[in-house]
Amino acid sequence: MVPVVVPDANVLFGAASRALLIALCQLRHIRLHWSELILDELARALVETGRQRSRETAERNTARMRDAIRDADVSVRQVQARFKDVAPAVKSPKDLHVAACAAAVLWFRGDVSSVVLITRNLKDFRAGALARKRILVTTLDEFLVRLFKAQPLSVADAFHHLRVSFKSRPSVDRLLDSLLGDGLTLTCALLASAADAGDIQL
């Protein structure tokens, strides 16, 4: 079954890792879902850190994300409906909406058996409590390593798709460096090693 993924805003913050997740979804190697609350948090972070010059430019960025994956959105109403259910499993109130989004995907989309919640802040979630609700909490690096070990060609396919989609056509090493900058240390090591061995093409 294709993994169903809800990324925290902090996972979407890095441009290269954000684009790789979208590429994986576009190629149907994962199913990606987010809410307006997650995208709003992302937009605010992009402006506050200077990655985007204004709220307007940040919202154009999130609009492009929505255009890229038109069925990713989970409504705010659906997310809010699951707040009470997941509140005991979340340590930080600011992250309640992320866990609730994952729960809403399970509740309102009948074909989903489990959801992977990807975050940089594992400490903000009670992983055991969420696992009992069929929400698996992990980092992006850990998720991609598991996906690569199960389906190496899928991750390589998304990497290549992403690389050739850029007008600049970055080299393999340059794109790996960008992903490394987003903290994907193990994933980049696996991709580089498999490419050097001739097992995959990037």
Short mmCIF file of C-alpha atoms in Angstrom, two decimals:
data_model
loop_
_atom_site.label_atom_id
_atom_site.label_comp_id
_atom_site.label_asym_id
_atom_site.label_seq_id
_atom_site.Cartn_x
_atom_site.Cartn_y
_atom_site.Cartn_z
CA MET A 1 0.00 0.00 0.00
CA VAL A 2 1.21 3.52 -0.80
CA PRO A 3 2.23 5.36 2.40
CA VAL A 4 -0.13 8.16 3.43
CA VAL A 5 1.87 11.11 4.78
CA VAL A 6 1.04 14.26 6.75
CA PRO A 7 4.10 16.53 7.05
CA ASP A 8 4.57 19.06 9.82
CA ALA A 9 5.25 22.62 8.61
CA ASN A 10 8.86 22.31 9.78
CA VAL A 11 9.36 19.43 7.33
CA LEU A 12 8.01 21.52 4.44
CA PHE A 13 10.27 24.44 5.33
CA GLY A 14 13.28 23.16 3.37
CA ALA A 15 12.72 23.80 -0.34
CA ALA A 16 14.53 20.69 -1.59
CA SER A 17 12.90 18.25 0.82
CA ARG A 18 9.49 19.87 0.22
CA ALA A 19 9.94 19.42 -3.53
CA LEU A 20 11.05 15.81 -3.10
CA LEU A 21 7.92 14.97 -1.10
CA ILE A 22 5.75 16.58 -3.76
CA ALA A 23 7.60 14.65 -6.49
CA LEU A 24 7.05 11.38 -4.60
CA CYS A 25 3.34 12.19 -4.42
CA GLN A 26 3.03 13.25 -8.04
CA LEU A 27 4.60 9.93 -9.08
CA ARG A 28 2.17 8.12 -6.75
CA HIS A 29 4.86 6.64 -4.52
CA ILE A 30 3.22 8.31 -1.50
CA ARG A 31 -0.05 10.12 -0.76
CA LEU A 32 0.52 13.55 0.73
CA HIS A 33 -1.99 15.48 2.83
CA TRP A 34 -1.87 18.83 4.62
CA SER A 35 -4.31 21.41 5.94
CA GLU A 36 -4.65 25.17 5.63
CA LEU A 37 -3.36 25.34 9.20
CA ILE A 38 -0.13 23.55 8.25
CA LEU A 39 0.37 25.68 5.14
CA ASP A 40 -0.36 28.86 7.10
CA GLU A 41 2.30 27.91 9.65
CA LEU A 42 4.71 27.25 6.79
CA ALA A 43 3.98 30.63 5.18
CA ARG A 44 4.58 32.44 8.47
CA ALA A 45 7.86 30.63 9.03
CA LEU A 46 9.10 31.41 5.52
CA VAL A 47 8.48 35.13 6.09
CA GLU A 48 9.82 35.23 9.66
CA THR A 49 13.09 33.60 8.62
CA GLY A 50 13.53 35.72 5.51
CA ARG A 51 13.10 32.83 3.08
CA GLN A 52 10.23 34.79 1.52
CA ARG A 53 10.10 38.59 1.39
CA SER A 54 6.44 38.98 2.25
CA ARG A 55 3.34 37.10 3.27
CA GLU A 56 2.06 37.51 -0.29
CA THR A 57 5.06 35.75 -1.82
CA ALA A 58 4.89 33.03 0.83
CA GLU A 59 1.23 32.41 0.05
CA ARG A 60 2.03 32.20 -3.66
CA ASN A 61 4.44 29.44 -2.71
CA THR A 62 1.79 27.49 -0.79
CA ALA A 63 -0.67 28.08 -3.65
CA ARG A 64 1.79 26.38 -6.00
CA MET A 65 1.96 23.45 -3.60
CA ARG A 66 -1.83 23.15 -3.71
CA ASP A 67 -1.79 23.33 -7.50
CA ALA A 68 0.83 20.57 -7.63
CA ILE A 69 -1.30 18.20 -5.52
CA ARG A 70 -4.95 19.12 -5.79
CA ASP A 71 -6.32 16.42 -3.49
CA ALA A 72 -3.91 17.01 -0.59
CA ASP A 73 -6.04 19.46 1.40
CA VAL A 74 -7.83 18.42 4.57
CA SER A 75 -10.40 21.02 5.63
CA VAL A 76 -9.96 23.06 8.80
CA ARG A 77 -13.38 21.84 9.95
CA GLN A 78 -12.27 18.22 9.64
CA VAL A 79 -9.01 18.94 11.47
CA GLN A 80 -10.78 20.76 14.31
CA ALA A 81 -13.20 17.85 14.65
CA ARG A 82 -10.28 15.62 15.73
CA PHE A 83 -8.63 18.01 18.21
CA LYS A 84 -10.17 16.38 21.27
CA ASP A 85 -9.28 12.89 20.09
CA VAL A 86 -5.53 13.53 19.70
CA ALA A 87 -4.96 16.18 22.38
CA PRO A 88 -3.70 13.67 25.01
CA ALA A 89 -1.08 12.42 22.54
CA VAL A 90 0.43 15.84 21.81
CA LYS A 91 2.82 17.54 24.23
CA SER A 92 2.91 20.95 22.56
CA PRO A 93 -0.39 22.77 21.89
CA LYS A 94 1.05 24.41 18.77
CA ASP A 95 1.39 20.96 17.18
CA LEU A 96 -2.12 19.79 18.00
CA HIS A 97 -3.39 20.69 14.53
CA VAL A 98 -0.74 18.51 12.85
CA ALA A 99 -1.76 15.37 14.75
CA ALA A 100 -5.41 16.30 14.21
CA CYS A 101 -4.82 16.55 10.47
CA ALA A 102 -3.38 13.02 10.46
CA ALA A 103 -6.37 11.81 12.49
CA ALA A 104 -8.77 13.56 10.12
CA VAL A 105 -7.26 11.74 7.14
CA LEU A 106 -7.95 8.46 8.92
CA TRP A 107 -11.45 9.48 10.01
CA PHE A 108 -12.77 11.10 6.85
CA ARG A 109 -11.02 9.05 4.14
CA GLY A 110 -12.20 5.49 4.40
CA ASP A 111 -9.46 3.91 2.31
CA VAL A 112 -6.63 4.83 4.71
CA SER A 113 -5.41 2.27 7.26
CA SER A 114 -2.58 4.31 8.80
CA VAL A 115 -0.90 7.71 8.45
CA VAL A 116 2.76 8.67 8.75
CA LEU A 117 3.18 11.99 10.57
CA ILE A 118 6.56 13.44 9.61
CA THR A 119 8.12 16.06 11.85
CA ARG A 120 11.44 17.50 12.97
CA ASN A 121 10.14 17.71 16.56
CA LEU A 122 9.61 14.14 17.70
CA LYS A 123 9.64 15.28 21.34
CA ASP A 124 6.41 17.25 20.82
CA PHE A 125 4.39 14.11 20.13
CA ARG A 126 3.65 11.01 22.22
CA ALA A 127 4.56 8.46 19.58
CA GLY A 128 3.16 5.46 21.45
CA ALA A 129 -0.23 7.07 22.01
CA LEU A 130 -0.45 8.16 18.38
CA ALA A 131 0.65 4.72 17.15
CA ARG A 132 -2.35 3.25 18.96
CA LYS A 133 -4.45 5.58 16.83
CA ARG A 134 -2.65 4.31 13.69
CA ILE A 135 -0.56 7.48 13.36
CA LEU A 136 3.14 6.72 13.05
CA VAL A 137 5.49 9.57 14.01
CA THR A 138 8.92 9.82 12.41
CA THR A 139 11.41 12.20 10.82
CA LEU A 140 11.65 12.75 7.08
CA ASP A 141 15.12 11.20 6.95
CA GLU A 142 13.93 8.06 8.74
CA PHE A 143 10.83 7.82 6.54
CA LEU A 144 12.80 8.15 3.31
CA VAL A 145 15.37 5.59 4.44
CA ARG A 146 12.59 3.07 5.11
CA LEU A 147 10.93 3.89 1.80
CA PHE A 148 14.23 3.55 -0.06
CA LYS A 149 14.97 0.17 1.53
CA ALA A 150 11.51 -1.07 0.55
CA GLN A 151 11.31 0.65 -2.86
CA PRO A 152 14.70 2.01 -3.95
CA LEU A 153 13.58 2.70 -7.48
CA SER A 154 10.65 4.81 -6.27
CA VAL A 155 12.88 7.21 -4.34
CA ALA A 156 15.41 7.30 -7.16
CA ASP A 157 12.59 7.99 -9.63
CA ALA A 158 11.37 10.95 -7.56
CA PHE A 159 14.90 12.32 -7.18
CA HIS A 160 15.48 12.16 -10.94
CA HIS A 161 12.06 13.62 -11.68
CA LEU A 162 12.78 16.51 -9.33
CA ARG A 163 16.23 17.14 -10.73
CA VAL A 164 15.13 17.35 -14.37
CA SER A 165 12.11 19.48 -13.45
CA PHE A 166 14.37 22.39 -12.51
CA LYS A 167 15.25 24.78 -15.32
CA SER A 168 18.83 24.82 -14.05
CA ARG A 169 19.05 21.00 -14.23
CA PRO A 170 21.27 20.75 -11.12
CA SER A 171 23.87 17.99 -10.97
CA VAL A 172 23.20 14.95 -8.80
CA ASP A 173 25.78 16.17 -6.29
CA ARG A 174 24.25 19.65 -6.11
CA LEU A 175 20.75 18.32 -5.42
CA LEU A 176 22.13 15.89 -2.86
CA ASP A 177 23.87 18.82 -1.17
CA SER A 178 20.55 20.70 -1.04
CA LEU A 179 18.83 17.71 0.58
CA LEU A 180 21.76 17.31 2.95
CA GLY A 181 21.26 20.93 3.96
CA ASP A 182 17.69 20.02 4.89
CA GLY A 183 19.02 17.36 7.25
CA LEU A 184 18.53 14.25 5.08
CA THR A 185 21.91 12.77 6.01
CA LEU A 186 21.05 9.08 5.89
CA THR A 187 18.90 9.40 2.77
CA CYS A 188 21.64 11.20 0.84
CA ALA A 189 24.23 8.63 1.90
CA LEU A 190 22.00 5.77 0.70
CA LEU A 191 21.22 7.46 -2.62
CA ALA A 192 24.86 8.29 -3.30
CA SER A 193 26.06 4.80 -2.37
CA ALA A 194 23.44 3.05 -4.51
CA ALA A 195 24.16 5.35 -7.46
CA ASP A 196 27.92 4.74 -7.17
CA ALA A 197 27.25 0.99 -7.14
CA GLY A 198 25.16 1.30 -10.30
CA ASP A 199 22.01 0.06 -8.59
CA ILE A 200 20.02 3.21 -9.36
CA GLN A 201 20.23 6.18 -11.70
CA LEU A 202 19.74 9.66 -10.35
#
